[in-house]
mmCIF file of C-alpha atoms in Angstrom:
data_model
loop_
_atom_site.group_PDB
_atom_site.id
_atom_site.type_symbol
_atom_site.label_atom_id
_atom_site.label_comp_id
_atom_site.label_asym_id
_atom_site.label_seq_id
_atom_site.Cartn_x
_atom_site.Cartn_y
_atom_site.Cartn_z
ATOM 1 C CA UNK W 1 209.899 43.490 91.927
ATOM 2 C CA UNK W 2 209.949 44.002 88.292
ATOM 3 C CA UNK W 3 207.205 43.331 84.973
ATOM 4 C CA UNK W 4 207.405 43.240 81.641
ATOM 5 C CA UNK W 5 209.131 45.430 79.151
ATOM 6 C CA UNK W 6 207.196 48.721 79.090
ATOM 7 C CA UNK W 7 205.446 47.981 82.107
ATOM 8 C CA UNK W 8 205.916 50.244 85.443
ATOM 9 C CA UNK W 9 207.549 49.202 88.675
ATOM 10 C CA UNK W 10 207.160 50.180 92.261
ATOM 11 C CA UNK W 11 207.389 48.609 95.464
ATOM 12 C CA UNK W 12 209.567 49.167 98.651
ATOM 13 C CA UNK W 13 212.622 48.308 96.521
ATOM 14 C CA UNK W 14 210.978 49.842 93.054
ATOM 15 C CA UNK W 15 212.581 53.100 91.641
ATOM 16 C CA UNK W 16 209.389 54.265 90.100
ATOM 17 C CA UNK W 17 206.018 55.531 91.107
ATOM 18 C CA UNK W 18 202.309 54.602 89.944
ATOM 19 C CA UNK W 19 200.509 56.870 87.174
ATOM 20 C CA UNK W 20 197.809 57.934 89.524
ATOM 21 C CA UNK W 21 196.185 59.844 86.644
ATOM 22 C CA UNK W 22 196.070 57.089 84.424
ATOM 23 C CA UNK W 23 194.298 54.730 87.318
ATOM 24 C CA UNK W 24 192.105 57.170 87.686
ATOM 25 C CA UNK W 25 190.933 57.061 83.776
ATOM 26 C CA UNK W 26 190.877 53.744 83.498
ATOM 27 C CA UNK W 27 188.541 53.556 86.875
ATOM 28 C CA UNK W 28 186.216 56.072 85.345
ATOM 29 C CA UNK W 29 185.613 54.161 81.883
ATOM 30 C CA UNK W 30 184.987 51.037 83.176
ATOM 31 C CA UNK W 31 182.234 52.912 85.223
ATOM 32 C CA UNK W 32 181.103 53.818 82.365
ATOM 33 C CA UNK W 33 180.927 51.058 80.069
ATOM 34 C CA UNK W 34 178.933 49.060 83.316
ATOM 35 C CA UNK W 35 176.335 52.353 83.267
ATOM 36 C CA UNK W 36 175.657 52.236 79.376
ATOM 37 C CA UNK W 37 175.192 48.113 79.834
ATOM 38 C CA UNK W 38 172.617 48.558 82.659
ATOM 39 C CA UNK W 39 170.701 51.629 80.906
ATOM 40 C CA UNK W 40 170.468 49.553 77.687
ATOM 41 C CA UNK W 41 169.698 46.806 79.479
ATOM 42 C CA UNK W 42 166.834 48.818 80.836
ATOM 43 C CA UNK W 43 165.391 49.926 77.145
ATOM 44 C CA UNK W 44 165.361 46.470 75.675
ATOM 45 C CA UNK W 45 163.377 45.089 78.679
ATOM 46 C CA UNK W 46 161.011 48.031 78.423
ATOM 47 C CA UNK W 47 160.442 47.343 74.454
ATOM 48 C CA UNK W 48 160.005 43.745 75.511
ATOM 49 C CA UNK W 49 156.877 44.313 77.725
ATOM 50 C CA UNK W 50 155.942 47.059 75.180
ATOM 51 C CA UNK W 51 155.580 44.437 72.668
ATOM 52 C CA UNK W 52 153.925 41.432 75.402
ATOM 53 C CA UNK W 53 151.273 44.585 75.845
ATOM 54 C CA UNK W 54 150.093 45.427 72.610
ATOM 55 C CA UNK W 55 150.276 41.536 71.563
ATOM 56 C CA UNK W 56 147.707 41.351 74.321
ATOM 57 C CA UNK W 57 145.236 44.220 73.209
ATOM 58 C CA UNK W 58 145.230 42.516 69.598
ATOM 59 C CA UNK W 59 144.406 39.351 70.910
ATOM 60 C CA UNK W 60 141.849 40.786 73.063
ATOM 61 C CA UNK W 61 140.699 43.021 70.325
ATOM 62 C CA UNK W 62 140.620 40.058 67.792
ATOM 63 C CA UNK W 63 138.714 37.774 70.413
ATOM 64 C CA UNK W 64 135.553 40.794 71.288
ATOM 65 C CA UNK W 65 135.741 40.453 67.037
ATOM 66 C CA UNK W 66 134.853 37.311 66.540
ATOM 67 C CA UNK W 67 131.823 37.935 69.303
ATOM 68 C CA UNK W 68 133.182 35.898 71.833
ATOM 69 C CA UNK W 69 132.670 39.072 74.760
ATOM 70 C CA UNK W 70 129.985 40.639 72.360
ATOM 71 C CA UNK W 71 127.444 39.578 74.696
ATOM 72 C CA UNK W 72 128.649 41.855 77.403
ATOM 73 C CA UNK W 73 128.002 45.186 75.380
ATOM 74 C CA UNK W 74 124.999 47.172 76.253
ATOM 75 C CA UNK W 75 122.389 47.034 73.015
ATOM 76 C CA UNK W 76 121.147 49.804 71.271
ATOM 77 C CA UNK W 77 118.292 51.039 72.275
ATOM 78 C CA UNK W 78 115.689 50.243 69.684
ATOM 79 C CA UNK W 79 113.332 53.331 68.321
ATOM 80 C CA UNK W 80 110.674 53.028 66.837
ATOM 81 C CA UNK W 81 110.184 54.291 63.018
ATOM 82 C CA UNK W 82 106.889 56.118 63.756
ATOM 83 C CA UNK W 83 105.351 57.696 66.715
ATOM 84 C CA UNK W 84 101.704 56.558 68.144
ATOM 85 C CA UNK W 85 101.402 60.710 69.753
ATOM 86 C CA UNK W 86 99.519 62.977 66.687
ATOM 87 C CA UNK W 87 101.548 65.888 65.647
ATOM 88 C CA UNK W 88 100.482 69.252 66.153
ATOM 89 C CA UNK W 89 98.224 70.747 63.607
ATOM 90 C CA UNK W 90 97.714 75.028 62.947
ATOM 91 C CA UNK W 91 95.282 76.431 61.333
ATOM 92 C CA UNK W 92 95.495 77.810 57.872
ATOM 93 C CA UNK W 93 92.896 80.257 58.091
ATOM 94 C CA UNK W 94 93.790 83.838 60.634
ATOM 95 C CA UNK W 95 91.881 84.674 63.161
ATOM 96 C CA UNK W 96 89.849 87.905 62.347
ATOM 97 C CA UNK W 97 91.078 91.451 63.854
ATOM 98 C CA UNK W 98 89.456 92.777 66.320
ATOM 99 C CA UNK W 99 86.555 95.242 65.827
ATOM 100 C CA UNK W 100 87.278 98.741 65.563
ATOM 101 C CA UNK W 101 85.018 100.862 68.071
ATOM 102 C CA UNK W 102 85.623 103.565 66.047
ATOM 103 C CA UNK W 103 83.399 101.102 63.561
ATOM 104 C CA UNK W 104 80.611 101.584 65.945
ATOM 105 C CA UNK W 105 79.833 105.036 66.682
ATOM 106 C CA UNK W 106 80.042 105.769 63.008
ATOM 107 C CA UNK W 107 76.891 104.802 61.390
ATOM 108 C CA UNK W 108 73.401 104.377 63.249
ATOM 109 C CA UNK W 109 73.161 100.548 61.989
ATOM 110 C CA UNK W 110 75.830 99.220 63.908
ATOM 111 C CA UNK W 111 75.316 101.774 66.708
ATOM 112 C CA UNK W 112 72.675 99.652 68.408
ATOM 113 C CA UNK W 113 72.938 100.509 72.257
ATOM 114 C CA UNK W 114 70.051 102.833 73.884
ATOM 115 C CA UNK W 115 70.773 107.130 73.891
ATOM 116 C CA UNK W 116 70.236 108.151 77.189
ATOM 117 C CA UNK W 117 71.190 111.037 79.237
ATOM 118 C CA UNK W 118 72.923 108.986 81.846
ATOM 119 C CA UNK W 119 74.750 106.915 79.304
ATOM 120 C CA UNK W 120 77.057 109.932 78.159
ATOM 121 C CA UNK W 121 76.735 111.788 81.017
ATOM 122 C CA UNK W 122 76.101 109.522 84.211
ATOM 123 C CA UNK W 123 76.323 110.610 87.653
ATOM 124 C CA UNK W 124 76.038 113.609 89.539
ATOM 125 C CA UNK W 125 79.575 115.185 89.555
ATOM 126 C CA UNK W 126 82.208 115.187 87.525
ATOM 127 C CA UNK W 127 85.877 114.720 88.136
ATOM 128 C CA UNK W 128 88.611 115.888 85.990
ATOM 129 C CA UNK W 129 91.988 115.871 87.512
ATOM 130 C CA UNK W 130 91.728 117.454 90.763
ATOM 131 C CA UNK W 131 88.731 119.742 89.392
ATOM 132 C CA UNK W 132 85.346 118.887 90.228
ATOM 133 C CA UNK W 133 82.119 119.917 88.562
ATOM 134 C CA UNK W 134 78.532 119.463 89.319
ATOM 135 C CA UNK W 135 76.103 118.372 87.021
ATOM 136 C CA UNK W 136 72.717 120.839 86.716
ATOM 137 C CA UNK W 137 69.874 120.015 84.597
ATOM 138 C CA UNK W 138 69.690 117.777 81.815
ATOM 139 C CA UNK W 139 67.287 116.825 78.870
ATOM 140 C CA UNK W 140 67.170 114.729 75.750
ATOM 141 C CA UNK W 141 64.769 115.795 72.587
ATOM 142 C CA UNK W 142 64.105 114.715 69.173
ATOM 143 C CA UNK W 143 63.416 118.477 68.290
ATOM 144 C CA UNK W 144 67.075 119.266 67.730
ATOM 145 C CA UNK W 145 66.620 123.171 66.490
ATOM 146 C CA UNK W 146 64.729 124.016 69.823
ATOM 147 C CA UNK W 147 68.069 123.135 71.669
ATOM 148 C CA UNK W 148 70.086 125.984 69.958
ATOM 149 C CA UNK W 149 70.477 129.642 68.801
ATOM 150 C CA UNK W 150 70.903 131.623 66.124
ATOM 151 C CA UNK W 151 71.403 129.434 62.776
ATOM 152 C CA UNK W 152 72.425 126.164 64.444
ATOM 153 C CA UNK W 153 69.063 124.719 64.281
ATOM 154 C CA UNK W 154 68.974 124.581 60.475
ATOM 155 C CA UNK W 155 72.193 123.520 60.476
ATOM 156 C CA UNK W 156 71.177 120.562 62.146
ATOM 157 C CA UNK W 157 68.242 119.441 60.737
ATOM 158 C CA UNK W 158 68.895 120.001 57.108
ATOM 159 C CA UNK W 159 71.998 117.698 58.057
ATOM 160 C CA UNK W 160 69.770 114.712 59.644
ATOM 161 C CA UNK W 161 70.082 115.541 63.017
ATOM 162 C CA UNK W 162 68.013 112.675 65.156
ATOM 163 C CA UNK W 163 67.720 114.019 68.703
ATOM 164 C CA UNK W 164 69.830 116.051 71.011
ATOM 165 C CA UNK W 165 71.282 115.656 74.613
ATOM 166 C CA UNK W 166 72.150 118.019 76.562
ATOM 167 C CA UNK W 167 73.642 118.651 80.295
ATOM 168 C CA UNK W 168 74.811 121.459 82.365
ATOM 169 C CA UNK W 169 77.905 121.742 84.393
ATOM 170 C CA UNK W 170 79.390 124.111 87.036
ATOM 171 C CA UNK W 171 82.186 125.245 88.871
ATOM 172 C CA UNK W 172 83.053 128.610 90.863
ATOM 173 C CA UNK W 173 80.482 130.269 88.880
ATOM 174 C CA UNK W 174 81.415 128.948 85.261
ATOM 175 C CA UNK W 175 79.088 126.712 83.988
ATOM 176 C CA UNK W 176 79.252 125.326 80.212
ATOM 177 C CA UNK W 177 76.284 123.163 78.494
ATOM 178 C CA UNK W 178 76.985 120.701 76.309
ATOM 179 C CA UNK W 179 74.611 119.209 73.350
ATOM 180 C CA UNK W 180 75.227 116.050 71.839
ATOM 181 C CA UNK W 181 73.359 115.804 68.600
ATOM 182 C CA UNK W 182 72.846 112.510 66.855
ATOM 183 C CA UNK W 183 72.658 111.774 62.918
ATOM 184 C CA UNK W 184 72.421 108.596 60.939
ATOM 185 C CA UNK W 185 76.401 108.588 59.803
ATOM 186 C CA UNK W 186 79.498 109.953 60.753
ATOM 187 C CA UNK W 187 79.661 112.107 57.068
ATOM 188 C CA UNK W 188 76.385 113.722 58.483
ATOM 189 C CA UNK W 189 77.564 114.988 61.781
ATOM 190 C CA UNK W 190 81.342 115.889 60.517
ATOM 191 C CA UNK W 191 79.777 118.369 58.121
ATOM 192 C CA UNK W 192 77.118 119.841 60.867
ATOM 193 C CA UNK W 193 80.473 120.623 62.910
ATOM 194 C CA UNK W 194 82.060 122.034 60.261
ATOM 195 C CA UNK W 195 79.607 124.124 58.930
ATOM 196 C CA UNK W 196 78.552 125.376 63.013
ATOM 197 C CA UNK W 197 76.889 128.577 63.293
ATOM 198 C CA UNK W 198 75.507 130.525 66.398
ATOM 199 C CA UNK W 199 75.566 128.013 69.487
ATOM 200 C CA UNK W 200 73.789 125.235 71.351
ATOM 201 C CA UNK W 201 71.174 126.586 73.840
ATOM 202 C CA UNK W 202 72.400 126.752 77.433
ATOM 203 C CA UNK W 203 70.177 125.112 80.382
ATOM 204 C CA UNK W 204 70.148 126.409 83.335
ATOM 205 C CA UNK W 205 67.726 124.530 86.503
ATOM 206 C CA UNK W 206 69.268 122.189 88.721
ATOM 207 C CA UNK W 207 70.879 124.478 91.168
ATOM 208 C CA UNK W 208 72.656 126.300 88.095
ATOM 209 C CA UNK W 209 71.556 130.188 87.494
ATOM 210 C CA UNK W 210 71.176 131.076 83.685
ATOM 211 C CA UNK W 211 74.013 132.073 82.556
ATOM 212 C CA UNK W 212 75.487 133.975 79.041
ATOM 213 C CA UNK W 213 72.731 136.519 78.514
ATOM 214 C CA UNK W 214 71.606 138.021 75.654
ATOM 215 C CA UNK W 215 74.105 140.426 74.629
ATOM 216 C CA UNK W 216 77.294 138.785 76.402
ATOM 217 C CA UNK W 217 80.158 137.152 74.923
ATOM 218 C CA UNK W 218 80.507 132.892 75.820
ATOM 219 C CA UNK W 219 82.975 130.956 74.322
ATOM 220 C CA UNK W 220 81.620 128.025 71.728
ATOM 221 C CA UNK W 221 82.615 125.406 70.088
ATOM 222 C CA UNK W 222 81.647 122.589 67.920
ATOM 223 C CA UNK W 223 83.554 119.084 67.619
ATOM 224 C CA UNK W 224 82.363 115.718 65.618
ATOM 225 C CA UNK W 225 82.897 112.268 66.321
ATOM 226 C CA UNK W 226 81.738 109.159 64.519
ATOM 227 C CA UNK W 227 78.297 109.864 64.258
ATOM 228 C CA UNK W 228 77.913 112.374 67.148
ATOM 229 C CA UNK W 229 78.055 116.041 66.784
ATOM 230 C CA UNK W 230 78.734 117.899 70.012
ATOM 231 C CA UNK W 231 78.701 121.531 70.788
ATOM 232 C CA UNK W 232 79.854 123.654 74.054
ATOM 233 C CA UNK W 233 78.794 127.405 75.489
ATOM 234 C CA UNK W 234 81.062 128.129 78.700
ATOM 235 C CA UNK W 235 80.411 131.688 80.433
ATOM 236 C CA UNK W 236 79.647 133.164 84.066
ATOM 237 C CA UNK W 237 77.283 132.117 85.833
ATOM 238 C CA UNK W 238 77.225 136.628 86.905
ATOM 239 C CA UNK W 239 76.362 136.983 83.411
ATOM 240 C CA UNK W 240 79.579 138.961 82.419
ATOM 241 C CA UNK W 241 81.326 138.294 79.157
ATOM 242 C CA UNK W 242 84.337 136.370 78.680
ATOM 243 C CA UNK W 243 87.617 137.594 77.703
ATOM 244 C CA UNK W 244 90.908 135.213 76.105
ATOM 245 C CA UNK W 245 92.616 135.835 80.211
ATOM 246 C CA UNK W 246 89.480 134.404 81.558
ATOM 247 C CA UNK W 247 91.538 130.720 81.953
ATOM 248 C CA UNK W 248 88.921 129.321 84.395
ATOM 249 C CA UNK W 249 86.250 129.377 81.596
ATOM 250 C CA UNK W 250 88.393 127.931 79.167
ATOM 251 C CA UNK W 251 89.207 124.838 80.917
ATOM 252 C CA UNK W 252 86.052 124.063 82.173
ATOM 253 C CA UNK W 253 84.967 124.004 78.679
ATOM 254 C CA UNK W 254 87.835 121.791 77.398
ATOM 255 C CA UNK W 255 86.683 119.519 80.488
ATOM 256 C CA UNK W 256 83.932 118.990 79.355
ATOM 257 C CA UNK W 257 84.242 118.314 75.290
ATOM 258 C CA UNK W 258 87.376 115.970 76.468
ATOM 259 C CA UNK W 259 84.681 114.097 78.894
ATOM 260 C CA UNK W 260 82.146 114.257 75.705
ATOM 261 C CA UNK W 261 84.393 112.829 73.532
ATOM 262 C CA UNK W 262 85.612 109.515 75.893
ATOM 263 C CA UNK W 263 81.901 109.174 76.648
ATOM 264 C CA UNK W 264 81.116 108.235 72.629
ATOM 265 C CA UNK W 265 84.915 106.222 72.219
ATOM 266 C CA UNK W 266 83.738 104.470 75.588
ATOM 267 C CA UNK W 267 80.599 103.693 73.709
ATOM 268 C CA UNK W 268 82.394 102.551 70.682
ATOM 269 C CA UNK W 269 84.577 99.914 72.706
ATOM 270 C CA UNK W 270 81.536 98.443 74.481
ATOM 271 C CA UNK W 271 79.554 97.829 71.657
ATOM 272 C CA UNK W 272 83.374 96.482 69.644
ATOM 273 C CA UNK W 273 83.787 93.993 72.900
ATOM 274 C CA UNK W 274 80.770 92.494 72.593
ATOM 275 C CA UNK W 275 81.092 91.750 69.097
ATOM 276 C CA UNK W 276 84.131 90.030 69.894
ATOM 277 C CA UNK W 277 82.851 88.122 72.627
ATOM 278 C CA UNK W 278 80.000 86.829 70.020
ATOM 279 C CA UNK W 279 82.663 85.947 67.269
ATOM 280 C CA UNK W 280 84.896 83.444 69.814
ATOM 281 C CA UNK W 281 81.703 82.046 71.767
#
């Protein structure tokens, strides 16, 4: 068997053999060329329903446009320009601060609640931390320089001194006596503290011995708050004089001004509360 000029030639009779390789090249590009026809087939149909799609959404798009779907749509919810509830309203004017007790153990014309014995010192003990004290005798007098000794007394009443109270205190055979003395202002009883000389009287009675003798040595002192003046003698009970190691003495004393003093601030905040009470009622 035999082709054309150039061509090859092989058979049972033919003297040549096929060109495998070349076959095999020619098999592999038409593979090709049918692979690249398919995948571009592929893209243009993609770009074709592409196209059919978004033609759709503008259609649709120009249709809800023209209100033709409009009705569909939720509505805004209508609100209303102004409300019907009243808005909330503060006052211009502050509210006045409370009163000061301080403001009311300072001066005898806003000090208005009754001077008593058992208003500063109520009860029959006393109870200080874990020390306990038991009250002897007591008294309240307008004569303030027969509650004292030495040059006290004038003290007081050149300074305005109204009345005194005074109660007795004891403990393991140290008792102290305190004597709160009253005046018209606070100015009056700072400078009767300040310008304290000899002591206040003790008082003894009440199941409490006398106690700092003539001639023995008691520790004093003199304190002022608001309008109140209020003086201390501590000692023995066994009449011996006190010394700066005698520790016992000295604490029952500060006991008992400490007490003295909360007594006239408690006073003070009483009387402030129920001005405040009568400003808001």
């Amino acid at each position: 068997m035999s082709f054309g000029q150039g061509g090859p030639s092989w058979g049972p009779g033919g003297t040549q053999t096929p060109d495998w390789a070349a076959l095999a090249d020619e098999s592999a590009a038409r593979k090709r060329r049918k692979r690249w026809l398919l995948i571009g087939g592929g893209v243009l149909a993609t770009a074709a329903i592409g196209a059919i799609v978004a033609t759709a959404v503008i259609s649709t798009n120009k249709n809800n446009s023209s209100g033709k779907h409009a009705s569909e749509l939720p509505a805004p919810t209508d609100l209303p320009n102004e409300t019907a509830e009243p808005e909330p309203s503060f006052s211009s004017v502050a509210p006045p601060p409370p009163p000061n007790p301080k403001d009311y153990i300072s001066s005898a014309r806003k000090d208005r609640a009754p001077i008593t014995v058992d208003a500063f010192f109520p009860g029959r003990k006393l109870t200080m931390g874990d020390r306990v004290y038991v009250k002897g005798a007591t008294q309240q007098t307008k004569n303030c320089a027969a509650t004292t000794k030495g040059a006290l007394g004038s003290i007081l009443v050149n300074n305005g001194c109204d009345q005194v109270v005074r109660a007795t205190y004891s403990k393991d055979g140290v008792a102290v006596t305190v004597g709160l003395a009253v005046f018209p202002t606070e100015a009056q009883a700072k400078k009767a503290a300040q310008q304290s000389s000899g002591s206040i009287a003790t008082l003894s009675g009440a199941g409490v011995p006398a106690f700092c003798p003539p001639g023995s040595v008691c520790r004093r002192t003199a304190n002022s708050y608001g309008r109140y003046a209020y003086f201390a003698i501590s000692g023995f009970t066994s009449g011996k004089s006190v010394t700066t190691a005698d520790k016992n003495v000295y604490a029952t004393g500060d006991d008992l001004t400490n007490f003295t003093f909360r007594q006239i601030h408690r006073r003070g905040e009483l009387q402030a509360s129920a001005a405040a009470t009568a400003q808001t009622g």
